[in-house]
Tab-separated table of C-alpha atoms and ligand atoms in Angstrom:
chain	number	residue	atom	x	y	z
S	1	MET	CA	98.397	-4.546	-3.716
S	2	THR	CA	96.503	-7.095	-3.248
S	3	ALA	CA	97.173	-9.715	-0.610
S	4	ARG	CA	99.244	-12.881	-0.554
S	5	THR	CA	98.914	-16.215	0.906
S	6	SER	CA	101.697	-14.935	4.013
S	7	ASP	CA	99.225	-12.165	4.333
S	8	ILE	CA	96.664	-14.268	4.678
S	9	GLU	CA	98.026	-16.423	6.580
S	10	LYS	CA	99.197	-14.004	9.472
S	11	ALA	CA	96.037	-12.428	9.908
S	12	ALA	CA	94.762	-15.738	10.610
S	13	GLY	CA	97.103	-15.851	13.343
S	14	VAL	CA	96.341	-12.183	14.461
S	15	LEU	CA	92.863	-13.497	14.408
S	16	ARG	CA	93.361	-16.740	16.870
S	17	ALA	CA	95.372	-14.162	18.933
S	18	GLY	CA	92.216	-11.912	19.585
S	19	GLY	CA	93.876	-9.356	16.995
S	20	LEU	CA	91.747	-6.647	14.757
S	21	VAL	CA	91.879	-7.192	10.938
S	22	ALA	CA	90.737	-5.011	8.113
S	23	PHE	CA	90.132	-7.070	5.221
S	24	PRO	CA	88.214	-6.582	1.690
S	25	THR	CA	84.647	-7.343	0.855
S	26	GLU	CA	82.471	-6.889	-2.568
S	27	THR	CA	80.473	-3.923	-0.726
S	28	VAL	CA	82.784	-2.579	1.713
S	29	TYR	CA	85.766	-3.263	3.837
S	30	GLY	CA	85.221	-4.824	6.989
S	31	LEU	CA	86.564	-4.819	10.543
S	32	GLY	CA	87.246	-8.659	11.501
S	33	ALA	CA	87.513	-10.524	14.809
S	34	ASN	CA	86.683	-13.606	16.378
S	35	ALA	CA	83.546	-13.745	16.456
S	36	GLN	CA	83.396	-15.907	19.320
S	37	ASP	CA	86.044	-13.821	21.922
S	38	SER	CA	84.004	-11.661	23.256
S	39	ALA	CA	86.736	-9.667	24.136
S	40	ALA	CA	87.710	-9.161	20.974
S	41	VAL	CA	84.293	-8.206	19.668
S	42	ALA	CA	84.678	-5.295	22.597
S	43	ARG	CA	87.243	-3.539	21.522
S	44	VAL	CA	85.691	-3.518	17.623
S	45	PHE	CA	82.835	-1.310	19.359
S	46	GLN	CA	85.470	0.628	21.015
S	47	VAL	CA	87.745	0.916	17.881
S	48	LYS	CA	84.643	2.084	16.239
S	49	GLY	CA	83.370	3.891	19.175
S	50	ARG	CA	79.815	2.582	17.438
S	51	PRO	CA	77.274	2.253	20.756
S	52	PRO	CA	77.201	-1.893	22.058
S	53	SER	CA	73.204	-2.282	21.108
S	54	HIS	CA	74.475	-2.311	17.490
S	55	PRO	CA	75.164	-5.684	16.652
S	56	LEU	CA	77.332	-6.745	14.613
S	57	ILE	CA	77.778	-8.990	10.855
S	58	VAL	CA	79.094	-12.680	11.289
S	59	HIS	CA	81.279	-13.583	8.441
S	60	ILE	CA	81.378	-17.336	7.391
S	61	GLY	CA	82.943	-19.392	4.863
S	62	GLY	CA	80.020	-20.561	2.490
S	63	VAL	CA	76.084	-21.271	3.107
S	64	GLU	CA	77.505	-25.209	4.654
S	65	HIS	CA	78.260	-24.099	7.865
S	66	LEU	CA	75.402	-21.289	8.333
S	67	GLY	CA	74.098	-24.155	10.598
S	68	ASP	CA	76.519	-23.832	13.027
S	69	TRP	CA	75.882	-20.245	13.463
S	70	VAL	CA	72.264	-19.985	13.819
S	71	GLU	CA	69.707	-21.567	16.041
S	72	ASP	CA	67.974	-23.067	13.516
S	73	VAL	CA	67.917	-23.062	9.187
S	74	PRO	CA	64.037	-21.596	7.351
S	75	ALA	CA	63.121	-22.743	4.575
S	76	THR	CA	63.371	-19.579	2.731
S	77	ALA	CA	66.488	-18.853	4.538
S	78	ARG	CA	68.199	-21.737	2.523
S	79	LEU	CA	67.160	-20.984	-0.859
S	80	LEU	CA	68.648	-17.634	-0.247
S	81	GLY	CA	71.740	-18.500	0.895
S	82	GLU	CA	72.051	-21.138	-1.698
S	83	ARG	CA	71.120	-19.092	-4.548
S	84	PHE	CA	72.945	-15.421	-3.570
S	85	TRP	CA	76.237	-17.068	-1.687
S	86	PRO	CA	78.514	-15.454	-1.489
S	87	GLY	CA	77.545	-12.668	-2.305
S	88	PRO	CA	76.373	-9.040	-0.246
S	89	LEU	CA	72.896	-11.052	1.912
S	90	THR	CA	72.771	-10.678	4.662
S	91	LEU	CA	70.847	-13.003	6.636
S	92	VAL	CA	69.295	-12.006	10.401
S	93	LEU	CA	68.309	-15.559	11.731
S	94	ARG	CA	67.320	-17.424	15.195
S	95	ARG	CA	71.085	-17.004	17.214
S	96	GLY	CA	72.931	-19.526	16.935
S	97	ARG	CA	74.398	-20.374	21.481
S	98	ARG	CA	78.224	-20.413	20.428
S	99	VAL	CA	77.660	-16.786	19.241
S	100	PRO	CA	78.434	-14.642	22.373
S	101	LEU	CA	75.373	-11.708	22.709
S	102	GLU	CA	78.438	-8.827	22.143
S	103	ALA	CA	78.231	-10.081	19.483
S	104	THR	CA	74.704	-8.825	18.311
S	105	GLY	CA	73.833	-6.356	20.942
S	106	GLY	CA	71.594	-8.183	23.098
S	107	LEU	CA	69.515	-10.077	20.453
S	108	GLU	CA	68.803	-13.257	20.150
S	109	THR	CA	69.085	-12.937	16.382
S	110	VAL	CA	72.886	-13.087	14.407
S	111	ALA	CA	72.930	-11.535	11.225
S	112	VAL	CA	74.932	-13.958	8.535
S	113	ARG	CA	77.372	-13.903	4.956
S	114	VAL	CA	79.077	-15.213	2.866
S	115	PRO	CA	81.177	-12.836	1.141
S	116	ASP	CA	82.040	-12.299	-2.749
S	117	HIS	CA	85.181	-11.873	-2.452
S	118	PRO	CA	88.823	-14.407	-2.785
S	119	VAL	CA	90.636	-12.627	0.114
S	120	ALA	CA	87.776	-12.113	2.262
S	121	LEU	CA	87.513	-16.515	1.781
S	122	ALA	CA	90.559	-17.858	1.786
S	123	LEU	CA	90.713	-14.966	4.834
S	124	LEU	CA	87.654	-16.685	6.843
S	125	SER	CA	89.243	-20.502	5.578
S	126	ALA	CA	93.115	-19.954	6.083
S	127	PHE	CA	91.018	-18.751	10.263
S	128	GLY	CA	87.852	-21.461	10.448
S	129	GLY	CA	85.890	-20.000	12.319
S	130	GLY	CA	83.502	-16.785	11.968
S	131	VAL	CA	84.587	-13.384	11.837
S	132	ALA	CA	82.225	-10.660	13.308
S	133	ALA	CA	82.934	-7.340	11.401
S	134	PRO	CA	81.329	-3.351	10.939
S	135	SER	CA	82.152	-2.318	8.274
S	136	ALA	CA	85.169	-0.514	9.473
S	137	ASN	CA	84.855	3.181	9.844
S	138	ARG	CA	84.069	5.073	12.377
S	139	PHE	CA	80.459	5.147	14.134
S	140	GLY	CA	78.827	6.519	11.363
S	141	SER	CA	81.392	8.296	8.654
S	142	VAL	CA	81.415	6.421	5.119
S	143	SER	CA	81.876	2.745	4.824
S	144	PRO	CA	85.274	1.876	3.428
S	145	THR	CA	85.763	0.775	-0.259
S	146	THR	CA	89.936	1.005	-0.568
S	147	ALA	CA	92.562	-0.560	2.470
S	148	ASP	CA	93.208	3.234	1.702
S	149	HIS	CA	90.405	4.650	3.428
S	150	VAL	CA	90.629	2.088	6.216
S	151	ARG	CA	94.194	3.001	6.782
S	152	ALA	CA	93.140	7.045	7.057
S	153	GLU	CA	90.954	6.576	9.644
S	154	LEU	CA	91.885	4.654	11.620
S	155	GLY	CA	95.020	4.360	11.118
S	156	ASP	CA	96.969	1.852	14.287
S	157	ALA	CA	94.165	0.433	16.083
S	158	VAL	CA	94.002	-2.269	13.188
S	159	ASP	CA	96.123	-4.788	13.915
S	160	TYR	CA	96.270	-5.499	10.851
S	161	VAL	CA	94.790	-4.540	7.106
S	162	LEU	CA	94.428	-6.850	4.371
S	163	ASP	CA	94.545	-5.036	0.779
S	164	GLY	CA	92.099	-6.654	-1.967
S	165	GLY	CA	92.175	-3.528	-4.112
S	166	PRO	CA	89.017	-1.744	-4.457
S	167	CYS	CA	86.081	-2.822	-3.267
S	168	GLU	CA	83.365	-3.881	-6.165
S	169	VAL	CA	80.197	-3.593	-5.001
S	170	GLY	CA	81.018	-0.134	-3.082
S	171	VAL	CA	77.142	-0.352	-0.771
S	172	GLU	CA	76.923	-2.428	1.415
S	173	SER	CA	75.012	-5.724	1.618
S	174	THR	CA	71.167	-5.986	1.507
S	175	ILE	CA	70.124	-7.541	4.712
S	176	VAL	CA	67.117	-9.411	5.553
S	177	ASP	CA	65.149	-10.451	7.719
S	178	ALA	CA	63.773	-14.050	7.316
S	179	THR	CA	63.586	-15.101	11.136
S	180	GLY	CA	59.631	-14.939	10.474
S	181	ASP	CA	57.145	-16.491	7.970
S	182	VAL	CA	57.015	-13.146	5.426
S	183	PRO	CA	60.631	-11.783	5.034
S	184	SER	CA	61.029	-8.915	4.716
S	185	VAL	CA	64.109	-6.131	4.129
S	186	LEU	CA	65.609	-4.104	6.125
S	187	ARG	CA	68.684	-2.622	4.692
S	188	PRO	CA	68.992	-2.559	0.671
S	189	GLY	CA	72.496	-3.103	-0.274
S	190	GLY	CA	73.928	-4.753	-3.105
S	191	VAL	CA	71.663	-7.736	-3.903
S	192	THR	CA	68.551	-5.747	-5.702
S	193	ARG	CA	65.060	-6.057	-4.349
S	194	GLU	CA	64.102	-7.049	-7.359
S	195	ASP	CA	66.668	-10.716	-7.481
S	196	LEU	CA	65.452	-11.324	-4.265
S	197	GLU	CA	61.804	-11.053	-4.764
S	198	ALA	CA	62.068	-13.756	-8.686
S	199	VAL	CA	64.010	-15.610	-6.239
S	200	LEU	CA	60.865	-15.627	-3.918
S	201	GLY	CA	57.865	-15.315	-5.717
S	202	CYS	CA	56.554	-12.716	-3.762
S	203	PRO	CA	56.684	-8.518	-2.792
S	204	LEU	CA	59.191	-8.186	-0.267
S	205	THR	CA	59.047	-4.811	1.798
S	206	VAL	CA	61.436	-2.600	2.672
S	207	PRO	CA	61.735	0.042	4.857
S	208	SER	CA	61.735	3.994	4.672
S	209	THR	CA	64.507	5.583	5.744
S	210	SER	CA	62.220	8.086	8.663
S	211	ARG	CA	61.161	5.001	9.657
S	212	VAL	CA	64.856	2.939	10.554
S	213	ARG	CA	63.598	-0.769	12.135
S	214	VAL	CA	67.329	-1.829	12.002
S	215	PRO	CA	68.846	-2.013	15.823
S	216	GLY	CA	70.192	0.537	16.946
S	217	GLN	CA	70.237	3.354	13.372
S	218	HIS	CA	70.792	6.876	13.896
S	219	PRO	CA	69.288	9.326	10.868
S	220	SER	CA	72.361	10.072	9.712
S	221	HIS	CA	75.227	7.250	8.475
S	222	TYR	CA	77.114	7.224	6.039
S	223	ALA	CA	78.130	10.228	6.621
S	224	PRO	CA	80.491	12.575	4.786
S	225	ARG	CA	82.335	15.382	7.523
S	226	ALA	CA	80.109	17.728	4.248
S	227	ARG	CA	76.620	18.892	5.213
S	228	VAL	CA	74.764	16.942	2.115
S	229	VAL	CA	71.446	18.329	0.500
S	230	LEU	CA	69.027	16.561	-1.721
S	231	VAL	CA	67.437	18.764	-4.281
S	232	GLU	CA	65.345	17.057	-7.922
S	233	PRO	CA	67.916	16.588	-10.825
S	234	GLU	CA	67.273	19.535	-12.873
S	235	LYS	CA	67.718	21.413	-9.549
S	236	VAL	CA	71.309	21.101	-8.641
S	237	VAL	CA	73.009	23.359	-10.646
S	238	ALA	CA	71.238	26.561	-9.654
S	239	GLU	CA	70.836	25.155	-5.751
S	240	ALA	CA	74.677	24.572	-5.724
S	241	GLU	CA	75.680	28.398	-7.619
S	242	LEU	CA	73.401	29.836	-4.817
S	243	ALA	CA	74.925	27.947	-2.140
S	244	GLN	CA	78.651	28.913	-3.259
S	245	GLU	CA	77.064	32.747	-3.965
S	246	LEU	CA	76.670	32.492	-0.106
S	247	GLY	CA	79.788	31.129	0.408
S	248	HIS	CA	79.656	27.651	1.158
S	249	ARG	CA	82.428	25.633	-0.758
S	250	VAL	CA	80.274	23.680	-2.425
S	251	GLY	CA	80.876	20.330	-3.749
S	252	VAL	CA	77.988	19.123	-6.630
S	253	PHE	CA	76.842	15.095	-7.206
S	254	LEU	CA	76.578	16.432	-11.307
S	255	PRO	CA	73.423	14.161	-12.530
S	256	PRO	CA	74.114	12.302	-15.622
S	257	SER	CA	70.995	14.064	-17.436
S	258	LEU	CA	72.886	16.820	-16.483
S	259	ALA	CA	76.284	15.717	-17.619
S	260	GLY	CA	78.370	18.174	-19.196
S	261	ALA	CA	77.308	21.401	-17.779
S	262	PRO	CA	79.027	23.619	-16.753
S	263	VAL	CA	78.513	25.048	-13.077
S	264	LYS	CA	80.423	27.518	-10.988
S	265	ALA	CA	81.488	25.063	-7.604
S	266	HIS	CA	83.717	23.760	-5.101
S	267	ALA	CA	83.676	20.652	-6.785
S	268	VAL	CA	82.194	18.686	-9.421
S	269	VAL	CA	81.732	14.774	-9.404
S	270	ALA	CA	80.227	13.520	-12.780
S	271	VAL	CA	77.409	10.967	-11.579
S	272	PRO	CA	78.280	7.769	-13.870
S	273	ALA	CA	75.119	6.185	-15.612
S	274	SER	CA	75.248	2.924	-14.449
S	275	MET	CA	73.777	2.206	-10.917
S	276	ALA	CA	76.495	-0.051	-10.348
S	277	ALA	CA	79.703	2.340	-11.246
S	278	TYR	CA	77.039	4.732	-9.205
S	279	ALA	CA	77.857	1.993	-5.952
S	280	ARG	CA	81.335	1.327	-6.693
S	281	GLY	CA	82.740	5.083	-7.175
S	282	LEU	CA	80.003	6.462	-4.240
S	283	TYR	CA	81.640	6.382	-0.832
S	284	GLY	CA	85.206	7.124	-2.923
S	285	PHE	CA	83.058	10.494	-4.161
S	286	LEU	CA	81.279	11.167	-1.403
S	287	ARG	CA	85.117	10.968	0.745
S	288	GLU	CA	87.100	12.801	-2.341
S	289	LEU	CA	84.853	15.239	-1.897
S	290	ASP	CA	85.518	16.002	1.906
S	291	GLN	CA	89.247	15.857	1.130
S	292	GLN	CA	88.579	18.813	-1.173
S	293	GLY	CA	87.568	20.537	1.978
S	294	CYS	CA	83.927	21.635	0.474
S	295	ASP	CA	81.389	21.864	3.431
S	296	LEU	CA	77.985	21.693	1.142
S	297	ILE	CA	77.568	18.188	-1.043
S	298	VAL	CA	73.639	19.339	-3.528
S	299	ALA	CA	73.442	15.818	-4.715
S	300	SER	CA	70.454	14.079	-5.939
S	301	LEU	CA	68.257	10.761	-5.357
S	302	PRO	CA	68.924	8.275	-8.661
S	303	VAL	CA	65.497	6.179	-9.381
S	304	GLU	CA	64.579	3.627	-6.739
S	305	GLU	CA	64.684	0.492	-8.295
S	306	GLY	CA	67.951	-2.011	-8.805
S	307	LEU	CA	71.217	-0.627	-7.127
S	308	GLY	CA	69.722	2.539	-7.361
S	309	LEU	CA	67.657	1.850	-4.187
S	310	ALA	CA	70.747	0.970	-1.971
S	311	ILE	CA	72.158	4.089	-3.705
S	312	ALA	CA	68.779	6.440	-2.331
S	313	ASN	CA	68.956	4.958	0.757
S	314	ARG	CA	72.433	6.057	1.529
S	315	LEU	CA	71.914	9.705	0.384
S	316	ARG	CA	68.810	10.243	2.026
S	317	ARG	CA	70.570	9.295	5.795
S	318	ALA	CA	74.123	10.665	4.920
S	319	ALA	CA	71.458	14.621	4.839
S	320	GLY	CA	69.560	12.694	7.807
S	321	PRO	CA	70.625	15.056	10.853
S	322	ARG	CA	73.444	14.729	12.548
S	323	PRO	CA	73.667	14.086	15.988
S	324	SER	CA	74.183	17.480	17.947
C	1	TXA	O1	78.423	-5.667	3.459
C	1	TXA	C1	78.132	-5.257	4.079
C	1	TXA	O2	76.772	-5.824	5.483
C	1	TXA	C2	79.857	-4.914	5.007
C	1	TXA	C3	80.838	-5.940	5.086
C	1	TXA	C4	81.468	-5.945	5.958
C	1	TXA	O3	80.778	-7.048	4.950
C	1	TXA	N1	79.349	-5.219	6.832
C	1	TXA	C5	78.148	-3.643	7.356
C	1	TXA	O4	78.298	-3.928	8.844
C	1	TXA	O5	78.003	-2.778	6.698
C	1	TXA	P1	77.701	-3.171	9.742
C	1	TXA	O6	78.179	-3.170	10.746
C	1	TXA	O7	78.426	-1.693	9.349
C	1	TXA	O8	76.087	-3.433	9.402
C	1	TXA	C6	75.414	-3.787	9.105
C	1	TXA	C7	74.620	-4.129	9.739
C	1	TXA	C8	73.996	-2.550	11.323
C	1	TXA	O9	73.179	-1.547	11.306
C	1	TXA	C9	73.329	-3.579	11.895
C	1	TXA	O10	72.764	-2.622	12.859
C	1	TXA	C10	72.514	-4.456	11.448
C	1	TXA	O11	73.786	-4.700	10.363
C	1	TXA	N2	72.489	-5.172	11.887
C	1	TXA	C11	73.009	-6.486	12.424
C	1	TXA	N3	72.771	-8.097	13.402
C	1	TXA	C12	71.071	-7.418	13.177
C	1	TXA	C13	69.839	-8.347	13.826
C	1	TXA	N4	70.971	-9.357	14.340
C	1	TXA	N5	68.725	-7.930	13.809
C	1	TXA	C14	68.757	-6.590	12.547
C	1	TXA	N6	69.854	-6.033	12.326
C	1	TXA	C15	70.815	-6.106	13.162
C	2	MG	MG1	78.632	0.174	8.374
């Protein structure tokens, strides 16, 4: 069920009182606090189990408010904000004085975005300030794309959950460092590199997964409980069946090129051929295979263009080495 006006008012009141509100965005659900309330922001870290050095994103209601939250708005940042907001793009800029260091993990830069979701925009408008929010999951695990995911994972630790239905985009925002002369992508996401390059008129650097530049990021992130193994698409079935024979409970991400192929495994997800549908479903698929009791997920990477870049980034990091 989607949030009503009275729910939005209630959520804005919770934020004003220093509480935490989980809310829908077009990418994933966020765990929000008043961005200017250091104590509320500290609770976000506590509830997520997230190291305090790992900065949050400040969500604002429109590009016209950007100047309130950052030291200055370089021309490139203005261009990107005007073109892609509201939308799945986060800009990293120099921190404005009203942003507490708690929200930026002690950094002199701040990440800002305008989410493209009617419930998020209504909340930001009713609240009137900025909402600092990471994805509403425990640190390192899979981001929630429905209100039920949030309730299942965070339960009573959140003061209020706004339900806006399933998220349309399904993977997090693209993070662009716009502090320097040449913008760079810190995390691929819902706005494609191709779309950014078309607007900027220049090629962008994108980090390789092995050399993560976003502060505080761990190689294993966006990870389900089950271990994730990545193989070439044509080897998915053989790899899955071998692991199943060896006693694993195997979940398979069956690539579209093998649609309908029989697989002897514990559970099978048919990967959608459309990248938009794959991105929308990705985190739900991972959660579903966990729920079915799989201990191993065999998947392959999509072609790394368009939304495929963000999907491949999340799959690589889900398959990355786990903290011991
Ligand atoms: O789509 C999204 O971005 C979602 C929704 C809720 O807006 N939010 C999200 O937040 O994914 P989170 O906290 O899970 O990821 C935010 C990322 C982190 O990897 C963090 O390191 C990076 O943004 N970040 C935040 N502030 C930064 C800064 N000042 N410099 C560089 N990276 C920053
Ligand atoms: Mg997250």
